[in-house]
Short mmCIF file of C-alpha atoms (C1' of nucleotides) in Angstrom, two decimals:
data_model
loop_
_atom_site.label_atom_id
_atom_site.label_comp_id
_atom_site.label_asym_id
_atom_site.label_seq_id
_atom_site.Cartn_x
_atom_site.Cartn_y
_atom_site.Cartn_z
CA UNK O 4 -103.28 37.65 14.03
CA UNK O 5 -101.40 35.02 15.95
CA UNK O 6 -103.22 32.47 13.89
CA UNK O 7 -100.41 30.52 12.48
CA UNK O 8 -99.77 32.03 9.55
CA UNK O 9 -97.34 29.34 9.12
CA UNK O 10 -94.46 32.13 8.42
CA UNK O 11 -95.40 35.64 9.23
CA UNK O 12 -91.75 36.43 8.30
CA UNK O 13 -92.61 35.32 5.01
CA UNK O 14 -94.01 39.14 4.62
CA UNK O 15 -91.08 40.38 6.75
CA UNK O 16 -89.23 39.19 3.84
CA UNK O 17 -91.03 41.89 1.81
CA UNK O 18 -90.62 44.61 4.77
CA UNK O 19 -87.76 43.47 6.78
CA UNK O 20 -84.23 43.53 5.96
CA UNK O 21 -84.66 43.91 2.36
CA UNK O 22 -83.51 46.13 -0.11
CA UNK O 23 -85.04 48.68 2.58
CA UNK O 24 -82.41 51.25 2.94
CA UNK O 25 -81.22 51.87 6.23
CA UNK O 26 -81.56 55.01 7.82
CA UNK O 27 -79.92 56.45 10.57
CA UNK O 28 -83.22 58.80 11.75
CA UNK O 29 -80.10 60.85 13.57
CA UNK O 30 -79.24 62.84 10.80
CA UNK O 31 -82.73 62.62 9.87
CA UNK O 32 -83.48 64.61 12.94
CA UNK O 33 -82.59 67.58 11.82
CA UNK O 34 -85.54 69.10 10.83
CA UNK O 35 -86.29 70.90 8.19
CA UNK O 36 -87.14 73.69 9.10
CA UNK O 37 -83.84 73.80 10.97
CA UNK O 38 -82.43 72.81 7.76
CA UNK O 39 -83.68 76.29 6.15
CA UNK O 40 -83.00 78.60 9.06
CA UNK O 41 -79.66 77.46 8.97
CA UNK O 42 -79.77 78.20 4.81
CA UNK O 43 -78.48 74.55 4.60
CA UNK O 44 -78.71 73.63 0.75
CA UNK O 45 -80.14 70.93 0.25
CA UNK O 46 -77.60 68.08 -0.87
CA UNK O 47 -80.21 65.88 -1.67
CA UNK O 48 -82.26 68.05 -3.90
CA UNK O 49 -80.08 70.55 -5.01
CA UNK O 50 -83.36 73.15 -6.15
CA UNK O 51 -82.90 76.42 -6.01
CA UNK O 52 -86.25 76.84 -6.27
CA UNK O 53 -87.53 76.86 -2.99
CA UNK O 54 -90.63 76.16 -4.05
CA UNK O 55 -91.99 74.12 -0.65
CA UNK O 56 -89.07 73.64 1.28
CA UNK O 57 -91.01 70.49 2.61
CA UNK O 58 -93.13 71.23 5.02
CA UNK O 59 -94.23 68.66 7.18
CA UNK O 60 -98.20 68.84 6.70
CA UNK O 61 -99.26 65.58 6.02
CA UNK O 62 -102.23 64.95 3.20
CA UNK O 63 -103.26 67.82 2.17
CA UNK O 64 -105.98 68.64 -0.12
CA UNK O 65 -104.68 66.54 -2.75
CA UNK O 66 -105.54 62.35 -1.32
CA UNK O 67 -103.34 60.77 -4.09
CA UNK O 68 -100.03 62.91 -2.80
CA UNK O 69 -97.87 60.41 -4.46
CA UNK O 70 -97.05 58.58 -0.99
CA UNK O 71 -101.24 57.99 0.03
CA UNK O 72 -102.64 55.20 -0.63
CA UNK O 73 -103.15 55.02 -4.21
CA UNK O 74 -106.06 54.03 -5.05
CA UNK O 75 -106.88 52.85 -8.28
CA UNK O 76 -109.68 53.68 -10.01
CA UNK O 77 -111.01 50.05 -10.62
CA UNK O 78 -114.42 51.05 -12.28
CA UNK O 79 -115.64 48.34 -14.16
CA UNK O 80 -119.15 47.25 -13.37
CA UNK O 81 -120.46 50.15 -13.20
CA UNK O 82 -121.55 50.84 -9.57
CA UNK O 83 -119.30 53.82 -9.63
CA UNK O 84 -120.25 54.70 -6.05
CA UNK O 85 -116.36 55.06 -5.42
CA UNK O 86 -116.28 57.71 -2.98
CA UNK O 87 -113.89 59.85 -5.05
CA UNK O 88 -112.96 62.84 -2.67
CA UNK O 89 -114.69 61.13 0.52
CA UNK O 90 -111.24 61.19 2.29
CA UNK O 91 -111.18 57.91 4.05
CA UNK O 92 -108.36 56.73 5.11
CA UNK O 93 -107.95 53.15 5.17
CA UNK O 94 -106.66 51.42 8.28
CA UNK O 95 -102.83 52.50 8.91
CA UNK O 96 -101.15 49.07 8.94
CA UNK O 97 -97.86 49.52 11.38
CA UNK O 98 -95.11 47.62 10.03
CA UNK O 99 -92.18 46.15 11.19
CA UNK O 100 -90.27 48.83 9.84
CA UNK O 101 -92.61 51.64 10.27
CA UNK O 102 -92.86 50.34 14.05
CA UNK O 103 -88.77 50.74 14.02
CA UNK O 104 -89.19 53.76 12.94
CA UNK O 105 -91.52 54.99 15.80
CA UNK O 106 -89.23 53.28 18.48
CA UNK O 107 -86.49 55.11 17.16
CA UNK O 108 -87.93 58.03 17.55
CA UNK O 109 -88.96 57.91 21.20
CA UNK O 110 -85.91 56.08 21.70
CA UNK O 111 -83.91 59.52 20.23
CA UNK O 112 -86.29 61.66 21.75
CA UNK O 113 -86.70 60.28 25.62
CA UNK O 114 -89.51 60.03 27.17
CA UNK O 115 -90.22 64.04 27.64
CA UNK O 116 -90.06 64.44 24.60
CA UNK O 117 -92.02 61.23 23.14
CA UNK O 118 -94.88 62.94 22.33
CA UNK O 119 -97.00 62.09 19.27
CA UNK O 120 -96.43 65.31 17.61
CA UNK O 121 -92.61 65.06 18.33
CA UNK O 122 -92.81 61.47 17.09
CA UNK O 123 -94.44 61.91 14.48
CA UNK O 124 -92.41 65.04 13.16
CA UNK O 125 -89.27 63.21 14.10
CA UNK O 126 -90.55 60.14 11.77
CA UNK O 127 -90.91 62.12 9.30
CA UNK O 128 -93.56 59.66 7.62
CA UNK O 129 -95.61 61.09 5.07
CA UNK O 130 -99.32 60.13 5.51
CA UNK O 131 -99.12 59.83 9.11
CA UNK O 132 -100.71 61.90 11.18
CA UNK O 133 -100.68 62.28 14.88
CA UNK O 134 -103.55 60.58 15.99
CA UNK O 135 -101.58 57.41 14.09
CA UNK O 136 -98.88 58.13 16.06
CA UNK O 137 -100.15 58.91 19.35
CA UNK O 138 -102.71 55.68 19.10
CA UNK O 139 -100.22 53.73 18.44
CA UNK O 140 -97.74 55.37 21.16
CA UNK O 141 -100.61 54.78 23.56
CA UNK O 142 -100.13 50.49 23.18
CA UNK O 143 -96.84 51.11 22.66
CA UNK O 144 -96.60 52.20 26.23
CA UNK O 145 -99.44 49.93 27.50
CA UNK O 146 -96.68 47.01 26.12
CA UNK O 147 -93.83 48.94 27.82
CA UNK O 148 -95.35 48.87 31.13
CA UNK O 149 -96.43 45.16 30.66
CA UNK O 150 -92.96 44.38 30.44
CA UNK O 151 -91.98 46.32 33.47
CA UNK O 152 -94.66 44.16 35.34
CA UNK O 153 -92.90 41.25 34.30
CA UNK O 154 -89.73 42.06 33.84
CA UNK O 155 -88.29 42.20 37.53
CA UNK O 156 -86.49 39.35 38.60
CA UNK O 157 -83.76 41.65 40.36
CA UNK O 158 -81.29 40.24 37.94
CA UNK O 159 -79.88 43.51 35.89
CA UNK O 160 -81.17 41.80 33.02
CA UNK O 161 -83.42 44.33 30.90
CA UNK O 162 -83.96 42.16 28.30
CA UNK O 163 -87.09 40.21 29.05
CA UNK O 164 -88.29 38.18 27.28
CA UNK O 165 -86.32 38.02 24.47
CA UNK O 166 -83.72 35.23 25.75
CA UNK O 167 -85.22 34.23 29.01
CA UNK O 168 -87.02 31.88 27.04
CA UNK O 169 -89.93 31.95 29.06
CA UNK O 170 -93.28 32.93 28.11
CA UNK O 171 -93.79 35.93 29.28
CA UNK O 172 -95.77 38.29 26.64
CA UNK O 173 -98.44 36.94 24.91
CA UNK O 174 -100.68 39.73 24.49
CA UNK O 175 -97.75 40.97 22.61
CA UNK O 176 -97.20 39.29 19.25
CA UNK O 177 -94.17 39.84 17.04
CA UNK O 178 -94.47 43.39 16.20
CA UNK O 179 -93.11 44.96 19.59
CA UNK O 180 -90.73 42.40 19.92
CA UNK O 181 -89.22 42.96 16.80
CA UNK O 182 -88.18 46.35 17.91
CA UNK O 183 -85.77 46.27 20.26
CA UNK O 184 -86.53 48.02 23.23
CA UNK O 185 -84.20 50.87 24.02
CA UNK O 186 -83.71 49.65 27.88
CA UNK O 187 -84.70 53.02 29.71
CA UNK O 188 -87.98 52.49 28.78
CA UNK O 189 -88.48 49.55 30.27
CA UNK O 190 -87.50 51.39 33.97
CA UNK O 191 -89.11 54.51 34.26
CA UNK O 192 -87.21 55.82 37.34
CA UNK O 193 -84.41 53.96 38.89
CA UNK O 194 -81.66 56.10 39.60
CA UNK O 195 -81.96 58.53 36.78
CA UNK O 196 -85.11 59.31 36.73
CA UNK O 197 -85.09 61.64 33.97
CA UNK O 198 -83.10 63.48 31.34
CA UNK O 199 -80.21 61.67 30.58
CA UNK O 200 -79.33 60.26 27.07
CA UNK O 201 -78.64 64.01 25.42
CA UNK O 202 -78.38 62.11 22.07
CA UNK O 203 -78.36 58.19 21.95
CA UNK O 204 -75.41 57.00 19.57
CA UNK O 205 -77.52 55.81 16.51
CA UNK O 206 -76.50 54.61 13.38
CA UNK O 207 -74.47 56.84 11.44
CA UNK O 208 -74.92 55.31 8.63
CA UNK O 209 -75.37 58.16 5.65
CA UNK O 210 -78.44 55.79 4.25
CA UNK O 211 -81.35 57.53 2.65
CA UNK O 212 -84.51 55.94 3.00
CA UNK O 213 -87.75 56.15 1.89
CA UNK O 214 -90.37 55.48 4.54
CA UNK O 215 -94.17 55.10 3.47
CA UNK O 216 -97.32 54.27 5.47
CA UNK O 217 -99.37 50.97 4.64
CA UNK O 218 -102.75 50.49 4.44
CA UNK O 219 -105.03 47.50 4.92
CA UNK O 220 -105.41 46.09 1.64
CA UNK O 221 -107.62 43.11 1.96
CA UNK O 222 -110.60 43.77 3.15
CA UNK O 223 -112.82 42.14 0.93
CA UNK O 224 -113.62 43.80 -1.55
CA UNK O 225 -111.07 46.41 -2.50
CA UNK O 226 -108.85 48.13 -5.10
CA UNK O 227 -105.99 46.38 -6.40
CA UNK O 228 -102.96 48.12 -5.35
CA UNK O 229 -101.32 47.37 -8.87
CA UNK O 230 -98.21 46.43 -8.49
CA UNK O 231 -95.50 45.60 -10.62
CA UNK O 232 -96.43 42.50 -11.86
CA UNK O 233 -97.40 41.05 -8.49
CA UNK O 234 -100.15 38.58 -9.32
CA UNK O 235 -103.44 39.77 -7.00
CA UNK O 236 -103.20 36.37 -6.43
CA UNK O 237 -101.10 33.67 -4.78
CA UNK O 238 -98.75 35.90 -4.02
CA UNK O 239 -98.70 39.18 -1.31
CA UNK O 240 -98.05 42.76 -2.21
CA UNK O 241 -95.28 44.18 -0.59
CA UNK O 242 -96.45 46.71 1.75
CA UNK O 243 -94.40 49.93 0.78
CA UNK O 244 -95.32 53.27 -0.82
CA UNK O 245 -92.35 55.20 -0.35
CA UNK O 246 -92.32 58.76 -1.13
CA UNK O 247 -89.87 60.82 -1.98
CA UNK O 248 -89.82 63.56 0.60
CA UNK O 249 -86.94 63.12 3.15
CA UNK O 250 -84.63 65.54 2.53
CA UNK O 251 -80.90 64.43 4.44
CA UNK O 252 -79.01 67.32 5.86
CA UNK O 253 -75.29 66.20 6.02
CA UNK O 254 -73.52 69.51 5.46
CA UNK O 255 -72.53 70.22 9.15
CA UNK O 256 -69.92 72.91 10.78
CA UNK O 257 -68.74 69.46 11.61
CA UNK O 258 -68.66 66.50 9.39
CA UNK O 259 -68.56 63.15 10.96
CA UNK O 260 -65.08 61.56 9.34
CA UNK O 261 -66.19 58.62 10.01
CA UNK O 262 -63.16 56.78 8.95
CA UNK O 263 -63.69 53.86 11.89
CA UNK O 264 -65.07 50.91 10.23
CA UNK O 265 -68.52 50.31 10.79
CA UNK O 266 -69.20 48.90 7.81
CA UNK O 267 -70.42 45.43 8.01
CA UNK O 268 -73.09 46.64 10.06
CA UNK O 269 -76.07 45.21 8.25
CA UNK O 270 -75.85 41.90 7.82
CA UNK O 271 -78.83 40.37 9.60
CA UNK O 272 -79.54 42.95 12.50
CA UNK O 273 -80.02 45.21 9.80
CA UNK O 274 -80.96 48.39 12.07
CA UNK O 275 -80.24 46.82 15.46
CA UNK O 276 -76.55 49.34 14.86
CA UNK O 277 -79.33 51.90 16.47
CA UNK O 278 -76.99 51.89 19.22
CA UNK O 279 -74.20 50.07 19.88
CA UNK O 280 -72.24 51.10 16.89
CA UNK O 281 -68.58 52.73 17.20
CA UNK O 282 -69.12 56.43 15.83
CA UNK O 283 -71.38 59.07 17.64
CA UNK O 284 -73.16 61.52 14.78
CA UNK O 285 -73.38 65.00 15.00
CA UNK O 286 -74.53 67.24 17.75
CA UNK O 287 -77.94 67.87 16.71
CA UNK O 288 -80.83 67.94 18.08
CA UNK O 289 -84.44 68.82 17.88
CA UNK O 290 -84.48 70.23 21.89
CA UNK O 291 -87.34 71.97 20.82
CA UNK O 292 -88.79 73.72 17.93
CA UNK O 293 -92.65 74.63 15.95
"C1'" DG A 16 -117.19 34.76 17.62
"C1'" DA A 17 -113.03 36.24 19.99
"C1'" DT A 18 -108.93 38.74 19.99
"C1'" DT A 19 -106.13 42.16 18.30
"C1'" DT A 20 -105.25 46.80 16.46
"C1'" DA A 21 -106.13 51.19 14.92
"C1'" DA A 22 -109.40 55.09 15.02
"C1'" DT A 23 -112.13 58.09 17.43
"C1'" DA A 24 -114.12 60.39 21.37
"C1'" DT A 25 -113.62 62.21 25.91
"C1'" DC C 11 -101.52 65.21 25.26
"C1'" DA C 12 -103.46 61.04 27.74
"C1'" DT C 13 -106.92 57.79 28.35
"C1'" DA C 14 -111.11 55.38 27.30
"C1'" DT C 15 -114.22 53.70 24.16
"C1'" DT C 16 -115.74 52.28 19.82
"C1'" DA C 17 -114.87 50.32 15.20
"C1'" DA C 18 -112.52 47.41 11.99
"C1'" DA C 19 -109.92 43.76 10.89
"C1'" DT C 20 -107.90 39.05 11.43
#
DNA sequence: GATTTAATAT
DNA sequence: CATATTAAAT
Protein backbone atom coordinates (compact mmCIF):
# COMPACT_ATOMS: atom_id res chain seq x y z
CA UNK A 1 0.00 0.00 0.00
CA UNK A 2 2.44 2.67 1.05
CA UNK A 3 4.76 1.32 -1.56
CA UNK A 4 5.47 4.33 -3.57
CA UNK A 5 3.15 4.25 -5.99
CA UNK A 6 4.91 7.19 -7.25
CA UNK A 7 1.37 9.21 -7.28
CA UNK A 8 -1.44 7.54 -5.50
CA UNK A 9 -3.39 10.76 -6.34
CA UNK A 10 -2.96 9.82 -9.77
CA UNK A 11 -6.24 7.49 -9.03
CA UNK A 12 -7.63 10.26 -6.77
CA UNK A 13 -7.75 12.00 -9.98
CA UNK A 14 -10.30 9.37 -11.11
CA UNK A 15 -12.20 9.44 -7.54
CA UNK A 16 -11.38 12.70 -6.04
CA UNK A 17 -12.59 15.99 -6.97
CA UNK A 18 -13.74 15.07 -10.30
CA UNK A 19 -16.73 15.35 -12.12
CA UNK A 20 -18.02 13.57 -8.76
CA UNK A 21 -21.01 15.51 -7.83
CA UNK A 22 -21.08 16.88 -4.55
CA UNK A 23 -23.50 15.96 -2.15
CA UNK A 24 -24.59 17.50 0.81
CA UNK A 25 -25.59 13.88 2.74
CA UNK A 26 -27.87 16.59 4.92
CA UNK A 27 -30.65 16.62 2.76
CA UNK A 28 -29.75 13.20 1.96
CA UNK A 29 -30.62 12.35 5.48
CA UNK A 30 -33.90 12.35 5.19
CA UNK A 31 -34.79 9.02 4.78
CA UNK A 32 -36.92 7.56 2.77
CA UNK A 33 -39.06 6.16 4.45
CA UNK A 34 -39.57 9.52 6.13
CA UNK A 35 -39.84 10.76 2.71
CA UNK A 36 -43.15 8.53 2.17
CA UNK A 37 -44.74 8.94 5.57
CA UNK A 38 -44.60 12.43 5.03
CA UNK A 39 -46.31 11.67 1.24
CA UNK A 40 -43.31 13.78 -0.02
CA UNK A 41 -43.37 13.35 -3.96
CA UNK A 42 -40.60 12.57 -5.11
CA UNK A 43 -38.92 15.59 -7.09
CA UNK A 44 -36.37 13.52 -8.35
CA UNK A 45 -38.42 10.76 -9.80
CA UNK A 46 -41.60 12.13 -10.27
CA UNK A 47 -43.43 8.20 -10.52
CA UNK A 48 -46.57 7.86 -9.50
CA UNK A 49 -46.13 4.50 -9.50
CA UNK A 50 -44.97 3.64 -6.28
CA UNK A 51 -43.77 0.70 -7.35
CA UNK A 52 -40.64 0.27 -4.59
CA UNK A 53 -40.49 3.43 -3.00
CA UNK A 54 -36.70 2.48 -2.50
CA UNK A 55 -36.22 0.53 0.11
CA UNK A 56 -32.98 0.35 1.53
CA UNK A 57 -32.21 -3.57 1.29
CA UNK A 58 -29.08 -3.87 -0.20
CA UNK A 59 -28.42 -6.90 -2.96
CA UNK A 60 -31.07 -8.71 -3.12
CA UNK A 61 -31.68 -11.79 -4.97
CA UNK A 62 -30.75 -10.32 -8.13
CA UNK A 63 -26.26 -9.97 -7.87
CA UNK A 64 -26.08 -7.77 -11.06
CA UNK A 65 -28.62 -4.96 -9.38
CA UNK A 66 -27.29 -2.46 -11.75
CA UNK A 67 -24.93 -0.83 -8.95
CA UNK A 68 -23.01 -4.60 -7.96
CA UNK A 69 -20.20 -5.34 -9.29
CA UNK A 70 -20.81 -6.20 -12.76
CA UNK A 71 -19.33 -8.85 -13.71
CA UNK A 72 -18.84 -9.72 -17.10
CA UNK A 73 -19.29 -12.82 -18.42
CA UNK A 74 -15.72 -13.28 -19.94
CA UNK A 75 -16.16 -16.99 -21.11
CA UNK A 76 -13.79 -17.72 -23.61
CA UNK A 77 -11.64 -20.74 -23.00
CA UNK A 78 -13.95 -22.70 -21.98
CA UNK A 79 -13.38 -23.50 -18.26
CA UNK A 80 -16.76 -22.07 -17.59
CA UNK A 81 -16.43 -22.79 -13.88
CA UNK A 82 -17.64 -19.07 -13.34
CA UNK A 83 -19.50 -19.36 -10.27
CA UNK A 84 -22.66 -17.82 -11.77
CA UNK A 85 -25.08 -17.39 -8.71
CA UNK A 86 -22.22 -18.27 -6.04
CA UNK A 87 -22.75 -14.76 -4.47
CA UNK A 88 -19.27 -13.70 -3.68
CA UNK A 89 -18.66 -10.58 -3.11
CA UNK A 90 -15.42 -9.30 -4.05
CA UNK A 91 -13.36 -7.28 -1.60
CA UNK A 92 -15.22 -3.79 -0.86
CA UNK A 93 -12.48 -1.32 -1.85
CA UNK A 94 -13.15 2.01 0.48
CA UNK A 95 -12.46 4.98 -1.46
CA UNK A 96 -11.58 8.28 -0.88
CA UNK A 97 -14.92 9.31 -1.52
CA UNK A 98 -16.80 6.42 -0.24
CA UNK A 99 -14.57 6.93 3.05
CA UNK A 100 -16.04 10.77 2.95
CA UNK A 101 -19.01 9.50 2.76
CA UNK A 102 -18.81 7.28 5.94
CA UNK A 103 -17.15 10.21 7.95
CA UNK A 104 -19.92 12.25 7.06
CA UNK A 105 -22.15 10.19 8.31
CA UNK A 106 -20.84 9.64 11.83
CA UNK A 107 -19.82 13.09 11.66
CA UNK A 108 -23.92 14.01 11.11
CA UNK A 109 -24.90 11.36 13.26
CA UNK A 110 -22.53 11.74 16.63
CA UNK A 111 -21.15 9.27 18.17
CA UNK A 112 -24.57 7.67 19.74
CA UNK A 113 -25.75 7.37 16.93
CA UNK A 114 -22.62 6.11 14.73
CA UNK A 115 -23.65 2.85 14.55
CA UNK A 116 -23.08 0.66 11.47
CA UNK A 117 -26.64 0.23 10.73
CA UNK A 118 -27.25 4.06 11.19
CA UNK A 119 -24.16 4.60 9.02
CA UNK A 120 -24.80 2.62 6.70
CA UNK A 121 -28.58 3.67 6.21
CA UNK A 122 -27.48 7.24 6.47
CA UNK A 123 -24.87 6.50 3.44
CA UNK A 124 -27.25 5.38 1.62
CA UNK A 125 -24.68 3.25 -0.55
CA UNK A 126 -26.11 0.63 -2.51
CA UNK A 127 -24.12 -2.66 -2.19
CA UNK A 128 -22.99 -1.98 1.18
CA UNK A 129 -23.95 -3.78 3.81
CA UNK A 130 -23.39 -3.43 7.46
CA UNK A 131 -20.76 -5.65 8.18
CA UNK A 132 -18.81 -3.19 5.41
CA UNK A 133 -19.70 -0.55 7.37
CA UNK A 134 -19.26 -1.58 10.81
CA UNK A 135 -15.64 -3.29 9.80
CA UNK A 136 -14.65 -0.49 8.52
CA UNK A 137 -16.15 1.81 11.47
CA UNK A 138 -14.23 -0.54 13.74
CA UNK A 139 -10.46 0.93 12.17
CA UNK A 140 -12.04 3.89 11.70
CA UNK A 141 -12.22 4.26 15.42
CA UNK A 142 -9.03 2.22 16.14
CA UNK A 143 -7.40 5.44 13.89
CA UNK A 144 -9.52 7.91 15.93
CA UNK A 145 -8.21 6.83 19.16
CA UNK A 146 -4.59 6.65 17.74
CA UNK A 147 -4.85 10.16 17.16
CA UNK A 148 -6.15 10.97 20.57
CA UNK A 149 -2.95 9.13 21.88
CA UNK A 150 -0.98 11.42 20.01
CA UNK A 151 -2.69 14.22 19.65
CA UNK A 152 -2.27 15.99 23.17
CA UNK A 153 0.17 18.55 23.34
CA UNK A 154 -2.24 20.81 25.54
CA UNK A 155 -2.21 23.26 22.72
CA UNK A 156 -6.15 23.59 21.59
CA UNK A 157 -4.94 22.44 18.42
CA UNK A 158 -7.23 19.41 17.18
CA UNK A 159 -5.73 19.12 14.10
CA UNK A 160 -2.88 16.67 14.42
CA UNK A 161 -1.13 15.81 12.23
CA UNK A 162 -2.22 17.43 9.39
CA UNK A 163 0.01 20.76 9.75
CA UNK A 164 2.16 19.94 12.67
CA UNK A 165 4.33 18.55 10.21
CA UNK A 166 5.55 15.96 12.30
CA UNK A 167 5.29 12.38 11.80
CA UNK A 168 2.94 11.30 13.77
CA UNK A 169 0.60 8.51 11.97
CA UNK A 170 2.12 6.08 10.05
CA UNK A 171 0.02 3.18 10.51
CA UNK A 172 -2.39 5.49 8.92
CA UNK A 173 -1.82 6.05 5.20
CA UNK A 174 -3.70 8.58 3.10
CA UNK A 175 -7.14 7.32 3.28
CA UNK A 176 -8.10 8.63 6.90
CA UNK A 177 -6.27 11.59 6.42
CA UNK A 178 -7.98 12.55 3.51
CA UNK A 179 -11.12 12.85 5.46
CA UNK A 180 -11.10 15.46 7.59
CA UNK A 181 -11.77 14.64 10.95
CA UNK A 182 -14.84 16.27 12.39
CA UNK A 183 -12.86 17.49 15.74
CA UNK A 184 -15.27 15.92 18.47
CA UNK A 185 -14.14 12.78 17.58
CA UNK A 186 -10.89 13.18 18.22
CA UNK A 187 -11.92 14.10 22.24
CA UNK A 188 -14.33 11.82 23.44
CA UNK A 189 -15.27 13.68 26.68
CA UNK A 190 -13.89 17.00 27.54
CA UNK A 191 -16.43 19.21 28.68
CA UNK A 192 -19.33 18.01 26.65
CA UNK A 193 -19.23 14.77 26.95
CA UNK A 194 -22.11 13.91 24.94
CA UNK A 195 -25.01 15.07 22.84
CA UNK A 196 -24.29 18.22 21.48
CA UNK A 197 -24.10 19.01 17.69
CA UNK A 198 -28.19 18.57 17.10
CA UNK A 199 -27.34 18.90 13.34
CA UNK A 200 -23.73 19.87 12.16
CA UNK A 201 -24.01 22.73 9.41
CA UNK A 202 -23.12 20.64 6.24
CA UNK A 203 -23.07 21.56 2.86
CA UNK A 204 -26.17 22.75 1.52
CA UNK A 205 -25.34 22.37 -1.58
CA UNK A 206 -28.64 20.90 -3.64
CA UNK A 207 -25.96 18.37 -5.50
CA UNK A 208 -27.22 14.96 -6.44
CA UNK A 209 -24.80 12.35 -6.39
CA UNK A 210 -24.41 9.05 -7.26
CA UNK A 211 -22.43 6.99 -4.79
CA UNK A 212 -21.33 3.31 -5.75
CA UNK A 213 -19.21 0.70 -3.92
CA UNK A 214 -15.81 -0.56 -5.54
CA UNK A 215 -14.51 -3.72 -5.71
CA UNK A 216 -11.00 -5.13 -5.97
CA UNK A 217 -10.42 -5.53 -9.50
CA UNK A 218 -6.98 -6.89 -9.91
CA UNK A 219 -6.49 -9.78 -8.45
CA UNK A 220 -4.95 -11.77 -10.94
CA UNK A 221 -6.91 -13.23 -12.82
CA UNK A 222 -10.26 -11.53 -13.14
CA UNK A 223 -13.11 -10.10 -15.25
CA UNK A 224 -12.57 -7.07 -17.11
CA UNK A 225 -14.74 -4.46 -15.76
CA UNK A 226 -15.36 -3.09 -19.41
CA UNK A 227 -15.23 0.18 -19.44
CA UNK A 228 -15.72 2.74 -21.84
CA UNK A 229 -12.90 2.47 -23.84
CA UNK A 230 -10.44 2.27 -20.96
CA UNK A 231 -7.62 0.14 -22.31
CA UNK A 232 -7.26 -3.06 -19.61
CA UNK A 233 -4.01 -1.93 -20.01
CA UNK A 234 -1.64 0.94 -19.25
CA UNK A 235 -4.16 2.74 -18.02
CA UNK A 236 -6.53 2.30 -14.51
CA UNK A 237 -10.26 1.95 -14.42
CA UNK A 238 -11.90 4.44 -12.60
CA UNK A 239 -13.36 2.96 -9.61
CA UNK A 240 -17.14 4.04 -9.74
CA UNK A 241 -20.41 2.15 -10.33
CA UNK A 242 -22.87 4.60 -9.48
CA UNK A 243 -26.39 3.66 -9.25
CA UNK A 244 -29.18 5.43 -9.60
CA UNK A 245 -31.09 5.09 -6.38
CA UNK A 246 -30.79 8.26 -4.18
CA UNK A 247 -33.82 9.82 -4.21
CA UNK A 248 -33.29 13.91 -2.84
CA UNK A 249 -36.13 15.18 -0.77
CA UNK A 250 -36.04 19.05 -1.09
CA UNK A 251 -39.73 19.88 -0.79
CA UNK A 252 -39.71 21.08 2.90
CA UNK A 253 -42.50 23.12 5.09
CA UNK A 254 -39.40 25.20 4.90
CA UNK A 255 -37.22 25.75 1.95
CA UNK A 256 -33.74 26.84 2.53
CA UNK A 257 -33.60 30.40 0.39
CA UNK A 258 -30.40 30.13 0.28
CA UNK A 259 -29.76 33.37 -1.38
CA UNK A 260 -26.16 33.91 0.67
CA UNK A 261 -23.47 33.11 -1.68
CA UNK A 262 -21.85 30.01 -1.16
CA UNK A 263 -21.11 29.35 -4.38
CA UNK A 264 -17.52 29.06 -5.08
CA UNK A 265 -17.41 26.42 -2.66
CA UNK A 266 -15.74 23.70 -4.66
CA UNK A 267 -12.83 24.67 -6.00
CA UNK A 268 -10.16 22.38 -4.58
CA UNK A 269 -11.64 21.39 -1.05
CA UNK A 270 -14.30 20.07 -3.01
CA UNK A 271 -16.43 18.64 0.09
CA UNK A 272 -14.30 20.11 2.89
CA UNK A 273 -17.78 22.97 2.84
CA UNK A 274 -19.02 19.85 5.21
CA UNK A 275 -18.93 22.42 7.74
CA UNK A 276 -17.81 25.62 7.76
CA UNK A 277 -20.05 26.92 5.08
CA UNK A 278 -22.46 30.08 5.67
CA UNK A 279 -26.11 28.50 5.39
CA UNK A 280 -27.50 25.89 7.95
CA UNK A 281 -30.03 23.25 5.96
CA UNK A 282 -33.15 22.20 7.13
CA UNK A 283 -34.23 20.86 10.43
CA UNK A 284 -34.18 17.31 9.76
CA UNK A 285 -33.12 14.67 11.22
CA UNK A 286 -33.03 10.95 11.43
CA UNK A 287 -33.31 11.02 15.66
CA UNK A 288 -34.44 7.72 15.24
CA UNK A 289 -36.41 5.57 13.01
CA UNK A 290 -36.74 1.40 11.52
C1' DG B 1 7.30 -12.28 3.27
C1' DA B 2 5.42 -8.37 5.77
C1' DT B 3 2.00 -5.03 6.27
C1' DT B 4 -2.36 -3.36 5.47
C1' DT B 5 -7.37 -3.85 4.93
C1' DA B 6 -11.61 -5.95 4.69
C1' DA B 7 -14.33 -10.05 6.01
C1' DT B 8 -15.79 -13.14 9.26
C1' DA B 9 -16.40 -15.17 13.76
C1' DT B 10 -17.08 -14.61 18.61
C1' DC C 1 -23.26 -3.77 18.27
C1' DA C 2 -18.23 -4.34 19.59
C1' DT C 3 -14.13 -6.81 19.45
C1' DA C 4 -11.04 -10.37 17.96
C1' DT C 5 -9.44 -13.31 14.61
C1' DT C 6 -8.82 -14.92 10.12
C1' DA C 7 -8.40 -14.13 5.10
C1' DA C 8 -7.13 -11.51 1.12
C1' DA C 9 -4.71 -8.25 -1.04
C1' DT C 10 -0.74 -5.08 -1.91
Amino acid sequence: MREEDSNWFAKWEEELPKPEELMPLSQTLITPDLAIAFDIPNPTSPNPQSKQQQTPHVQSSQPNSSAEFESTELNGGGGGDEPARTLKRPRLVWTPQLHKRFVDAVAHLGIKNAVPKTIMQLMSVDGLTRENVASHLQKYRLYLKRMQGLSNSGSGGSNAQSLSGAGVDPAMDNLFASSPVPAHFLHPGRGNSDHFMPFVPVTPMPHHHHMGVVVGHHPQVQQQYRQFGSPANGHFEHPFLSRQSQQQVQRMGTSVHNGSPVVSSYVEDVDSATAVNGRKVLTLFPTGED
